[in-house]
Amino acid sequence: MSPYNLHARFKAQYDANNQEFSISGVVRPQAIDELGPSLALLRDAIGRVRGVLYVNVRRLAQMNNAAFYAFSRIIIDACRARPDLKFVVITSSVVGWTSRKFGRLSGIEPNITVEEYDSEFYPGQGFLEEGGFVPILRTQTKMTWRHERAILPRHGMRPGIVMADICCGIGDFAVLVQKEFQPSRIVALDHSISSLDYARRVMREFDIRGIEYTYGDASEMLLDEEQFDLVTCRHSLQIFNRPELILKELYRICKPGGRVYITNEKNSHCLGEPRAESIRWTYNEVAKLFAHFEMDVELGPKSRRYLIEAGFDDIRVETFTVTNLDGDVQDFADVIVAWADVYAGEMATKRGDGAEFVARFRQGFQDHIFAALHPKGYAGWPIWVASGRRPQ
Amino acid sequence: MGSVHDPVGEPTFEPMIQIDMEIKTFVSAWKHCDYVSTYIARMISQNRSDSVRHSNLFSSAFNELLEVAFRTRHADGELACRVSRYGATDRIELTFPCMPEERQFYEEAVLQVVGFEAKERYLNSVSGDLAPSREVVLLELAVDYNAALRVEEADGDAITLVVDLPLEGLQH
């Protein structure tokens, strides 16, 4: 759909189970009559609910004042007519104006509260996003880049394309791509403000141009549809509890004929010699630990299925293994140390694991490091790469 | 397009983009407000720290101004939209046909948007029974976007609304 297609530019829905009225898209009517069915739906929803009505405007990209007044009027009138009823308006921190504009309503009627949907997106990811993990993310990208720079051209990467890197984290992949492949434009999106601050700082310090970092929720992006030749999303589907929602968005913003490129792990396949058994046990436990927090770090081999189910064709899948024989072996060891700190530290504690389990869990990471640093040892971290083409 | 001249003591805003249209053409379709606000927002946001968010915010504010100009419903004259920049502030200068009595309305409306009462006035307008007026649109720009507004005379029967939007400061 062209960004200027005015047909069906917004959608209003009512979900009776959740007592939730939602409106999304671009709502810029000339006359209120154009909103008739949507306003009737809201009135009808108000008539049906008890207790609380949720008004979800998270995916509302634009709404002019005429429409805002029309919807607000109904809500304010309902507050006055039914003091028993509360309204919770759910805005998104991604859409800058919504919290400010709808936030005013709570100053008019105390029964209206406004909640900004933000840090609660994906609760488990907090472990992986805070500032302390940045150095290790950089090292991980350095290790995988040695492989991906050769792999990417097989999945649609070439000079001059317009690309998006969704869940870009600290932006190091986007920078490497910019230097190596010179796409004409990169839009890099993440919902971690601290990661984006870091990425922008790097961009300024190294005078990097051609990358636009933007704050957003990968499952509900403000980006227009069909605008990118290549959309990358690395190591991220595996830490979302509903990866199919992200893929739907990646598909939406990809041009017909363009490709979506994803990388994911299968953590239980991390390996090492010597001490293979201990290593295998620990990484099997890593998979279970992430599953406890609704993240699937075994997703790698499932990539093909996910891409097919999202509507892609011409699906290409390959794997590579980062090993202690690539580059600096200490990098490999440093990454394992960081994994051990987070997985056997904060995450295990939060799950409530006992000391005995944690000790054995940590031992596997130490054995993986031992294998990596051993003069005759071998240690590996396998990654699944997959891409699909959006049909023309 | 020449440089933007400001009153003494003001910084010089660097011109970024300008769109001129016959007002007749502009008011022939409501969607022109959306087209122009979306297009200009994208063009000027590319080098902001968060281009997508900036573009969304700018389009939201600018569209309201264009809708105000649209509703004047004049048959003759020109619409000129000029955007310029100084640091974190983007300046919209919207020139459109305007009769003398309307000009007085805008001048008074702009005076109303300054001061701490602006927020209260805005809340009263949202909670009131009347349909939103042009004055409320200007109030909202001041209250929700921290905009500074003024009216300038333009050639002929036209006025220029000058709106400074410090949107970089509104991020997150």
Coordinates of C-alpha atoms in Angstrom, one line a residue:
Chain A
M1 CA 0.0 0.0 0.0
S2 CA 1.3 3.5 -0.8
P3 CA 1.7 5.7 2.2
Y4 CA -0.8 8.0 0.6
N5 CA -3.5 5.5 0.1
L6 CA -6.4 6.9 2.0
H7 CA -8.5 3.8 2.0
A8 CA -8.7 1.9 5.3
R9 CA -6.1 4.2 6.8
F10 CA -7.4 3.4 10.3
K11 CA -9.1 0.6 12.0
A12 CA -11.3 0.6 15.2
Q13 CA -12.0 -2.7 17.0
Y14 CA -13.6 -3.8 20.2
D15 CA -12.4 -6.9 22.0
A16 CA -15.1 -8.0 24.4
N17 CA -12.9 -10.5 26.3
N18 CA -10.4 -7.8 27.2
Q19 CA -12.9 -5.0 27.4
E20 CA -10.6 -3.1 25.0
F21 CA -11.5 -0.6 22.3
S22 CA -8.5 0.0 20.0
I23 CA -8.0 2.4 17.2
S24 CA -4.9 2.3 15.0
G25 CA -3.5 3.9 11.8
V26 CA -3.9 7.5 10.6
V27 CA -7.1 9.2 11.6
R28 CA -7.4 12.6 9.9
P29 CA -11.0 13.1 8.9
Q30 CA -12.3 16.3 7.4
A31 CA -15.7 15.8 9.0
I32 CA -16.7 13.8 12.1
D33 CA -19.3 11.9 9.9
E34 CA -16.4 9.9 8.5
L35 CA -15.8 8.4 11.9
G36 CA -19.4 7.4 12.4
P37 CA -19.0 3.6 12.6
S38 CA -15.9 3.9 14.9
L39 CA -17.7 6.3 17.2
A40 CA -20.7 4.1 17.3
L41 CA -18.4 1.2 18.2
L42 CA -16.9 3.1 21.1
R43 CA -20.4 4.1 22.4
D44 CA -21.5 0.5 22.0
A45 CA -18.4 -0.8 23.9
I46 CA -19.1 1.7 26.7
G47 CA -22.6 0.4 27.0
R48 CA -21.5 -3.2 27.3
V49 CA -18.6 -3.0 29.8
R50 CA -18.5 -2.9 33.6
G51 CA -15.6 -1.7 35.7
V52 CA -12.9 -0.7 33.2
L53 CA -12.8 0.0 29.5
Y54 CA -9.3 -0.1 28.0
V55 CA -8.8 2.3 25.1
N56 CA -5.8 1.2 23.2
V57 CA -4.1 3.8 21.0
R58 CA -0.7 2.2 20.9
R59 CA -0.8 1.8 17.1
L60 CA -2.4 5.2 16.5
A61 CA 0.2 6.9 14.2
Q62 CA -1.8 10.1 13.7
M63 CA -5.1 11.6 14.9
N64 CA -6.1 15.1 14.1
N65 CA -7.8 17.3 16.6
A66 CA -11.2 16.9 15.1
A67 CA -11.1 13.1 15.6
F68 CA -9.5 13.5 19.1
Y69 CA -12.3 15.7 20.2
A70 CA -14.9 13.3 18.9
F71 CA -13.5 10.3 20.7
S72 CA -12.7 12.3 23.8
R73 CA -16.1 13.8 24.0
I74 CA -17.7 10.3 24.2
I75 CA -15.3 9.2 26.9
I76 CA -15.7 12.3 29.0
D77 CA -19.5 12.1 28.7
A78 CA -19.4 8.5 29.7
C79 CA -17.3 9.4 32.8
R80 CA -20.0 11.9 33.8
A81 CA -22.9 9.6 33.1
R82 CA -21.4 6.5 34.7
P83 CA -19.1 7.3 37.6
D84 CA -18.7 3.6 38.2
L85 CA -16.8 3.2 34.9
K86 CA -13.1 3.7 34.6
F87 CA -11.1 4.3 31.4
V88 CA -7.5 3.3 30.9
V89 CA -6.0 4.8 27.8
I90 CA -3.0 2.8 26.7
T91 CA -0.5 4.9 24.7
S92 CA 2.9 4.1 23.3
S93 CA 6.1 5.9 24.1
V94 CA 7.1 5.2 20.5
V95 CA 4.4 7.6 19.2
G96 CA 5.6 10.8 20.8
W97 CA 2.4 12.8 20.8
T98 CA -0.1 10.2 22.1
S99 CA 0.9 10.3 25.7
R100 CA 0.9 14.1 25.8
K101 CA -2.4 14.5 24.0
F102 CA -4.3 11.7 25.7
G103 CA -2.6 12.4 29.0
R104 CA -4.6 15.6 29.2
L105 CA -7.8 13.6 29.6
S106 CA -6.8 12.4 33.1
G107 CA -6.6 16.1 34.1
I108 CA -10.2 16.5 33.1
E109 CA -11.8 13.4 34.5
P110 CA -10.2 11.4 37.4
N111 CA -11.8 8.2 36.1
I112 CA -9.5 8.4 33.1
T113 CA -6.0 7.2 33.5
V114 CA -3.3 7.0 30.9
E115 CA -0.7 4.3 30.8
E116 CA 2.3 4.4 28.5
Y117 CA 3.1 1.0 27.1
D118 CA 6.9 0.8 27.1
S119 CA 9.4 -1.0 29.3
E120 CA 6.9 -3.8 30.0
F121 CA 7.1 -4.8 26.3
Y122 CA 9.2 -8.0 26.8
P123 CA 10.0 -8.4 30.4
G124 CA 12.8 -11.0 30.0
Q125 CA 14.9 -8.8 27.8
G126 CA 15.8 -6.5 30.6
F127 CA 18.5 -9.0 31.4
L128 CA 20.2 -8.5 28.1
E129 CA 19.8 -4.8 27.4
E130 CA 21.2 -2.9 30.3
G131 CA 24.4 -1.0 29.9
G132 CA 26.7 -3.7 31.4
F133 CA 26.1 -6.0 28.5
V134 CA 27.2 -3.5 25.8
P135 CA 30.9 -4.6 25.6
I136 CA 29.9 -8.2 25.2
L137 CA 27.4 -7.4 22.5
R138 CA 30.1 -5.6 20.6
T139 CA 32.4 -8.6 20.9
Q140 CA 29.6 -11.0 19.8
T141 CA 29.0 -8.9 16.7
K142 CA 32.7 -8.8 15.9
M143 CA 32.8 -12.6 16.1
T144 CA 29.7 -13.2 14.0
W145 CA 30.6 -10.5 11.5
R146 CA 33.6 -12.5 10.3
H147 CA 31.1 -15.0 9.0
E148 CA 28.2 -12.8 8.1
R149 CA 30.1 -10.4 5.9
A150 CA 30.5 -13.4 3.5
I151 CA 27.0 -14.7 4.0
L152 CA 25.0 -11.5 3.6
P153 CA 25.4 -11.1 -0.2
R154 CA 23.7 -14.4 -0.6
H155 CA 20.7 -13.0 1.2
G156 CA 20.1 -9.8 -0.7
M157 CA 22.8 -7.5 0.7
R158 CA 24.4 -5.3 -2.0
P159 CA 25.6 -1.7 -2.3
G160 CA 22.9 1.0 -2.8
I161 CA 20.0 -0.8 -1.2
V162 CA 17.7 0.7 1.3
M163 CA 17.8 -1.4 4.4
A164 CA 16.4 -1.6 7.9
D165 CA 18.1 -3.2 10.9
I166 CA 15.3 -4.0 13.4
C167 CA 16.3 -4.7 17.0
C168 CA 19.6 -3.0 16.1
G169 CA 20.8 -2.9 19.8
I170 CA 23.9 -0.8 20.0
G171 CA 24.0 -0.4 16.3
D172 CA 27.4 -2.0 15.7
F173 CA 26.0 -4.3 13.0
A174 CA 24.5 -1.3 11.1
V175 CA 27.9 0.4 11.3
L176 CA 29.8 -2.6 9.9
V177 CA 27.2 -3.0 7.1
Q178 CA 27.5 0.7 6.2
K179 CA 31.3 0.4 5.9
E180 CA 31.4 -2.9 4.1
F181 CA 28.4 -2.7 1.7
Q182 CA 27.5 1.0 1.5
P183 CA 23.7 0.8 1.3
S184 CA 22.1 4.1 0.4
R185 CA 20.2 4.3 3.6
I186 CA 19.9 2.3 6.9
V187 CA 17.1 2.7 9.3
A188 CA 18.1 1.1 12.6
L189 CA 15.4 0.6 15.2
D190 CA 15.5 -0.6 18.8
H191 CA 13.4 -0.1 21.9
S192 CA 16.3 0.3 24.3
I193 CA 16.9 4.0 24.8
S194 CA 20.3 3.3 26.4
S195 CA 21.4 1.2 23.4
L196 CA 20.3 3.9 21.0
D197 CA 22.1 6.6 23.0
Y198 CA 25.3 4.5 22.7
A199 CA 24.7 3.9 19.0
R200 CA 24.3 7.7 18.3
R201 CA 27.3 8.5 20.4
V202 CA 29.4 6.1 18.3
M203 CA 28.0 7.6 15.1
R204 CA 28.9 11.1 16.2
E205 CA 32.4 10.2 17.4
F206 CA 33.3 8.3 14.3
D207 CA 31.5 10.7 11.9
I208 CA 29.4 7.9 10.5
R209 CA 26.6 8.9 8.0
G210 CA 23.7 7.2 6.4
I211 CA 22.3 5.5 9.5
E212 CA 19.1 6.7 11.1
Y213 CA 18.6 5.3 14.6
T214 CA 15.1 5.3 15.7
Y215 CA 13.2 4.3 18.9
G216 CA 10.4 1.8 18.3
D217 CA 8.7 -1.4 19.2
A218 CA 9.6 -4.1 16.6
S219 CA 6.1 -5.6 16.8
E220 CA 4.4 -2.3 16.1
M221 CA 6.7 0.0 14.1
L222 CA 5.9 3.5 12.8
L223 CA 7.8 2.7 9.6
D224 CA 5.8 2.7 6.4
E225 CA 5.2 -0.4 4.5
E226 CA 7.1 -1.7 1.5
Q227 CA 10.1 0.6 1.8
F228 CA 13.1 -1.6 2.4
D229 CA 15.0 -3.9 0.0
L230 CA 16.5 -5.8 2.9
V231 CA 15.3 -6.0 6.5
T232 CA 17.7 -7.6 9.0
C233 CA 16.7 -8.8 12.5
R234 CA 19.5 -10.6 14.2
H235 CA 19.5 -12.6 17.4
S236 CA 16.1 -11.1 18.3
L237 CA 13.2 -13.3 17.3
Q238 CA 14.5 -15.8 19.9
I239 CA 14.1 -13.3 22.8
F240 CA 10.5 -12.3 21.9
N241 CA 7.7 -14.3 23.3
R242 CA 5.8 -13.9 20.1
P243 CA 8.2 -13.9 17.2
E244 CA 5.5 -14.2 14.6
L245 CA 4.3 -10.7 15.5
I246 CA 7.8 -9.3 14.7
L247 CA 8.0 -11.3 11.5
K248 CA 4.6 -9.9 10.4
E249 CA 6.1 -6.4 10.8
L250 CA 9.3 -7.3 9.1
Y251 CA 7.2 -8.5 6.2
R252 CA 5.1 -5.4 6.1
I253 CA 8.0 -3.0 5.8
C254 CA 9.9 -5.1 3.3
K255 CA 9.4 -4.2 -0.4
P256 CA 7.8 -6.9 -2.6
G257 CA 10.8 -8.8 -4.0
G258 CA 12.9 -7.7 -1.1
R259 CA 14.2 -10.0 1.6
V260 CA 14.1 -10.4 5.4
Y261 CA 17.2 -11.8 7.0
I262 CA 17.1 -13.3 10.5
T263 CA 19.7 -14.9 12.7
N264 CA 19.1 -17.0 15.7
E265 CA 20.7 -19.6 17.9
K266 CA 20.1 -23.1 19.1
N267 CA 21.8 -22.7 22.5
S268 CA 21.7 -26.4 23.3
H269 CA 24.1 -27.0 20.4
C270 CA 26.9 -24.9 21.8
L271 CA 29.7 -27.4 22.1
G272 CA 33.3 -27.9 23.3
E273 CA 36.0 -30.4 23.7
P274 CA 37.3 -31.4 26.2
R275 CA 34.6 -31.6 28.9
A276 CA 31.9 -32.0 26.3
E277 CA 29.3 -33.5 28.7
S278 CA 29.4 -30.7 31.2
I279 CA 29.2 -28.1 28.4
R280 CA 26.2 -29.9 26.8
W281 CA 24.4 -30.1 30.1
T282 CA 24.8 -26.4 30.8
Y283 CA 23.6 -25.2 27.4
N284 CA 20.6 -27.5 27.6
E285 CA 19.8 -25.8 30.9
V286 CA 20.3 -22.4 29.2
A287 CA 17.6 -23.2 26.8
K288 CA 15.3 -24.2 29.6
L289 CA 16.2 -21.1 31.6
F290 CA 15.2 -18.8 28.6
A291 CA 12.0 -20.8 28.1
H292 CA 11.1 -20.0 31.7
F293 CA 11.2 -16.3 30.7
E294 CA 9.2 -17.0 27.5
M295 CA 12.3 -16.8 25.2
D296 CA 13.2 -19.5 22.7
V297 CA 16.9 -19.6 22.3
E298 CA 16.4 -22.9 20.4
L299 CA 14.7 -21.0 17.6
G300 CA 17.5 -21.2 15.0
P301 CA 16.4 -24.3 13.1
K302 CA 12.7 -23.2 13.3
S303 CA 13.5 -20.1 11.2
R304 CA 12.4 -21.8 8.0
R305 CA 9.0 -22.7 9.4
Y306 CA 8.5 -19.2 10.8
L307 CA 9.4 -17.5 7.5
I308 CA 7.1 -19.8 5.5
E309 CA 4.3 -19.2 7.9
A310 CA 4.8 -15.4 7.6
G311 CA 4.3 -15.6 3.9
F312 CA 7.8 -15.5 2.5
D313 CA 9.1 -17.5 -0.4
D314 CA 12.5 -18.4 -1.8
I315 CA 13.7 -19.2 1.7
R316 CA 17.4 -19.7 2.2
V317 CA 18.9 -21.2 5.4
E318 CA 22.4 -21.8 6.4
T319 CA 24.4 -22.1 9.5
F320 CA 27.8 -21.1 10.7
T321 CA 29.7 -21.7 13.9
V322 CA 31.7 -19.1 15.7
T323 CA 34.7 -21.0 17.2
N324 CA 37.7 -20.4 19.3
L325 CA 39.7 -20.7 16.1
D326 CA 38.3 -17.5 14.7
G327 CA 40.2 -14.4 15.5
D328 CA 41.1 -13.8 19.1
V329 CA 40.4 -16.7 21.4
Q330 CA 40.1 -14.4 24.4
D331 CA 37.1 -12.8 22.7
F332 CA 35.4 -16.1 22.7
A333 CA 36.2 -16.6 26.4
D334 CA 35.1 -13.1 27.3
V335 CA 31.7 -13.8 25.7
I336 CA 31.2 -17.0 27.7
V337 CA 32.2 -15.2 30.9
A338 CA 29.5 -12.6 30.2
W339 CA 26.9 -15.3 29.4
A340 CA 27.7 -17.0 32.7
D341 CA 27.4 -13.7 34.6
V342 CA 23.9 -13.1 33.3
Y343 CA 22.5 -16.6 32.9
A344 CA 23.9 -18.2 36.1
G345 CA 23.6 -14.8 37.9
E346 CA 20.6 -12.6 37.5
M347 CA 18.5 -14.9 35.5
A348 CA 19.0 -18.0 37.7
T349 CA 18.5 -16.0 40.8
K350 CA 15.2 -14.6 39.4
R351 CA 14.0 -18.1 38.6
G352 CA 14.9 -19.1 42.2
D353 CA 17.6 -21.7 41.4
G354 CA 19.4 -23.3 44.3
A355 CA 23.1 -23.0 45.0
E356 CA 23.8 -26.6 43.9
F357 CA 22.2 -26.1 40.5
V358 CA 23.9 -22.7 40.0
A359 CA 27.3 -24.2 40.8
R360 CA 26.9 -27.0 38.2
F361 CA 25.4 -24.5 35.8
R362 CA 28.4 -22.2 36.1
Q363 CA 30.8 -25.2 35.8
G364 CA 29.6 -25.8 32.2
F365 CA 30.4 -22.2 31.2
Q366 CA 33.8 -22.6 32.9
D367 CA 34.4 -25.8 31.0
H368 CA 33.4 -24.1 27.7
I369 CA 36.0 -21.4 28.4
F370 CA 38.5 -24.2 29.3
A371 CA 37.9 -25.8 26.0
A372 CA 38.2 -22.5 24.1
L373 CA 41.6 -21.7 25.8
H374 CA 43.0 -25.3 25.8
P375 CA 45.9 -25.6 23.3
K376 CA 44.2 -28.6 21.8
G377 CA 40.6 -27.6 22.5
Y378 CA 37.7 -26.7 20.4
A379 CA 34.7 -24.6 21.4
G380 CA 31.8 -23.5 19.2
W381 CA 28.7 -21.4 19.2
P382 CA 26.4 -22.2 16.3
I383 CA 24.2 -19.6 14.5
W384 CA 21.3 -20.2 12.1
V385 CA 20.9 -17.7 9.3
A386 CA 17.7 -17.6 7.3
S387 CA 16.1 -15.2 4.8
G388 CA 12.9 -15.1 2.8
R389 CA 11.7 -13.1 -0.1
R390 CA 8.5 -11.1 0.1
P391 CA 6.5 -12.3 -3.0
Q392 CA 6.1 -9.7 -5.7
Chain B
M1 CA 14.7 30.6 -1.7
G2 CA 16.4 33.2 0.3
S3 CA 17.6 33.1 3.9
V4 CA 15.1 33.7 6.7
H5 CA 15.2 37.1 8.3
D6 CA 14.4 37.4 11.9
P7 CA 13.8 40.3 14.1
V8 CA 16.9 41.7 15.9
G9 CA 18.2 39.4 18.6
E10 CA 16.8 36.2 17.1
P11 CA 19.0 33.6 15.6
T12 CA 19.0 33.0 11.9
F13 CA 17.0 30.0 10.9
E14 CA 18.4 28.2 7.9
P15 CA 15.8 27.4 5.2
M16 CA 15.1 23.7 4.6
I17 CA 12.1 23.3 2.3
Q18 CA 9.3 25.3 0.9
I19 CA 6.1 24.3 -0.9
D20 CA 3.9 26.8 -2.7
M21 CA 0.5 26.0 -4.0
E22 CA -2.5 27.9 -5.4
I23 CA -4.9 28.0 -2.5
K24 CA -7.6 26.8 -4.9
T25 CA -5.6 23.7 -5.6
F26 CA -4.9 23.1 -1.9
V27 CA -8.5 23.4 -0.8
S28 CA -9.7 21.1 -3.7
A29 CA -8.9 18.0 -1.6
W30 CA -8.7 17.5 2.2
K31 CA -6.0 14.9 1.8
H32 CA -3.6 17.6 0.7
C33 CA -3.1 18.5 4.4
D34 CA -2.0 15.0 5.1
Y35 CA 0.1 14.7 1.9
V36 CA 2.0 18.0 2.6
S37 CA 2.5 17.4 6.3
T38 CA 3.7 13.9 5.8
Y39 CA 6.0 14.8 2.9
I40 CA 7.6 17.8 4.6
A41 CA 7.9 15.9 7.9
R42 CA 9.9 13.1 6.2
M43 CA 12.1 15.5 4.3
I44 CA 13.2 17.6 7.2
S45 CA 13.5 14.8 9.7
Q46 CA 16.2 12.8 8.0
N47 CA 19.0 14.3 10.0
R48 CA 17.3 14.5 13.4
S49 CA 18.5 12.2 16.1
D50 CA 15.4 10.0 15.7
S51 CA 14.1 10.6 12.2
V52 CA 11.0 8.4 12.5
R53 CA 9.8 9.9 15.8
H54 CA 10.6 13.4 14.7
S55 CA 8.7 13.0 11.5
N56 CA 5.7 11.6 13.3
L57 CA 5.7 14.5 15.8
F58 CA 6.3 17.2 13.1
S59 CA 3.6 15.8 10.8
S60 CA 1.1 15.7 13.7
A61 CA 1.7 19.4 14.5
F62 CA 2.0 20.6 11.0
N63 CA -1.1 18.9 9.8
E64 CA -3.1 20.8 12.3
L65 CA -1.9 24.1 10.9
L66 CA -2.6 23.0 7.4
E67 CA -6.1 22.0 8.4
V68 CA -6.6 25.5 9.9
A69 CA -5.5 27.1 6.5
F70 CA -7.7 24.6 4.6
R71 CA -10.8 25.7 6.6
T72 CA -10.3 29.3 5.6
R73 CA -11.9 28.3 2.3
H74 CA -10.5 31.2 0.3
A75 CA -10.8 30.8 -3.5
D76 CA -7.9 33.1 -4.4
G77 CA -4.3 33.5 -3.4
E78 CA -1.4 31.3 -2.5
L79 CA -0.5 28.9 0.2
A80 CA 3.2 28.9 1.1
C81 CA 4.7 26.4 3.6
R82 CA 8.3 27.1 4.6
V83 CA 10.3 25.2 7.1
S84 CA 13.6 26.4 8.5
R85 CA 15.8 25.3 11.3
Y86 CA 17.9 26.6 14.1
G87 CA 19.5 23.9 16.3
A88 CA 16.8 21.8 17.9
T89 CA 14.0 24.1 16.7
D90 CA 12.1 23.8 13.5
R91 CA 10.2 26.8 12.3
I92 CA 7.1 26.6 10.2
E93 CA 6.0 29.6 8.3
L94 CA 2.6 29.1 6.8
T95 CA 1.3 31.9 4.6
F96 CA -2.3 31.8 3.5
P97 CA -5.1 34.2 2.3
C98 CA -6.8 35.9 5.2
M99 CA -9.4 38.7 5.5
P100 CA -8.6 41.6 7.9
E101 CA -11.2 40.4 10.5
E102 CA -9.7 36.9 10.4
R103 CA -6.3 38.4 10.9
Q104 CA -7.5 40.0 14.1
F105 CA -8.8 36.6 15.2
Y106 CA -5.4 35.0 14.7
E107 CA -3.5 37.8 16.4
E108 CA -5.8 37.5 19.4
A109 CA -5.6 33.7 19.4
V110 CA -1.8 33.8 19.4
L111 CA -1.8 36.1 22.4
Q112 CA -4.0 33.6 24.2
V113 CA -1.5 30.7 23.9
V114 CA 1.2 32.2 26.1
G115 CA 1.3 32.1 29.8
F116 CA 0.4 29.4 32.4
E117 CA -3.3 29.8 31.7
A118 CA -2.8 28.3 28.3
K119 CA -2.9 24.7 29.7
E120 CA -6.0 25.4 31.7
R121 CA -7.7 27.0 28.7
Y122 CA -6.8 24.1 26.6
L123 CA -8.3 21.6 29.2
N124 CA -11.4 23.6 29.4
S125 CA -11.8 23.5 25.6
V126 CA -11.4 19.7 25.5
S127 CA -13.8 19.2 28.3
G128 CA -16.3 21.7 26.9
D129 CA -19.2 20.9 24.6
L130 CA -18.1 23.0 21.7
A131 CA -16.5 21.6 18.6
P132 CA -12.7 22.4 18.4
S133 CA -11.9 25.8 17.1
R134 CA -8.9 27.2 15.3
E135 CA -7.9 28.8 18.5
V136 CA -7.8 25.5 20.3
V137 CA -5.6 24.0 17.6
L138 CA -3.0 26.8 18.3
L139 CA -3.4 26.3 22.0
E140 CA -2.7 22.6 21.7
L141 CA 0.5 23.3 19.7
A142 CA 1.7 25.4 22.6
V143 CA 0.6 23.0 25.3
D144 CA 1.5 19.7 23.8
Y145 CA 4.4 20.6 21.6
N146 CA 5.9 23.5 23.5
A147 CA 5.5 25.6 20.3
A148 CA 6.0 29.4 20.2
L149 CA 3.6 31.1 17.9
R150 CA 3.3 34.5 16.3
V151 CA 1.5 36.1 13.4
E152 CA 3.3 38.1 10.7
E153 CA 1.7 40.3 8.1
A154 CA 2.1 39.1 4.5
D155 CA 1.6 40.7 1.2
G156 CA -1.9 41.3 0.1
D157 CA -4.8 39.7 2.0
A158 CA -2.7 37.1 3.6
I159 CA -1.1 36.3 6.9
T160 CA 1.9 34.2 8.0
L161 CA 1.6 32.0 11.1
V162 CA 5.1 31.4 12.5
V163 CA 5.4 28.4 14.7
D164 CA 8.6 27.3 16.3
L165 CA 8.6 23.7 17.3
P166 CA 11.4 22.4 19.6
L167 CA 10.6 18.8 18.9
E168 CA 14.1 17.5 19.5
G169 CA 13.6 18.4 23.1
L170 CA 10.3 16.5 23.2
Q171 CA 12.0 13.2 22.3
H172 CA 11.2 10.4 24.8

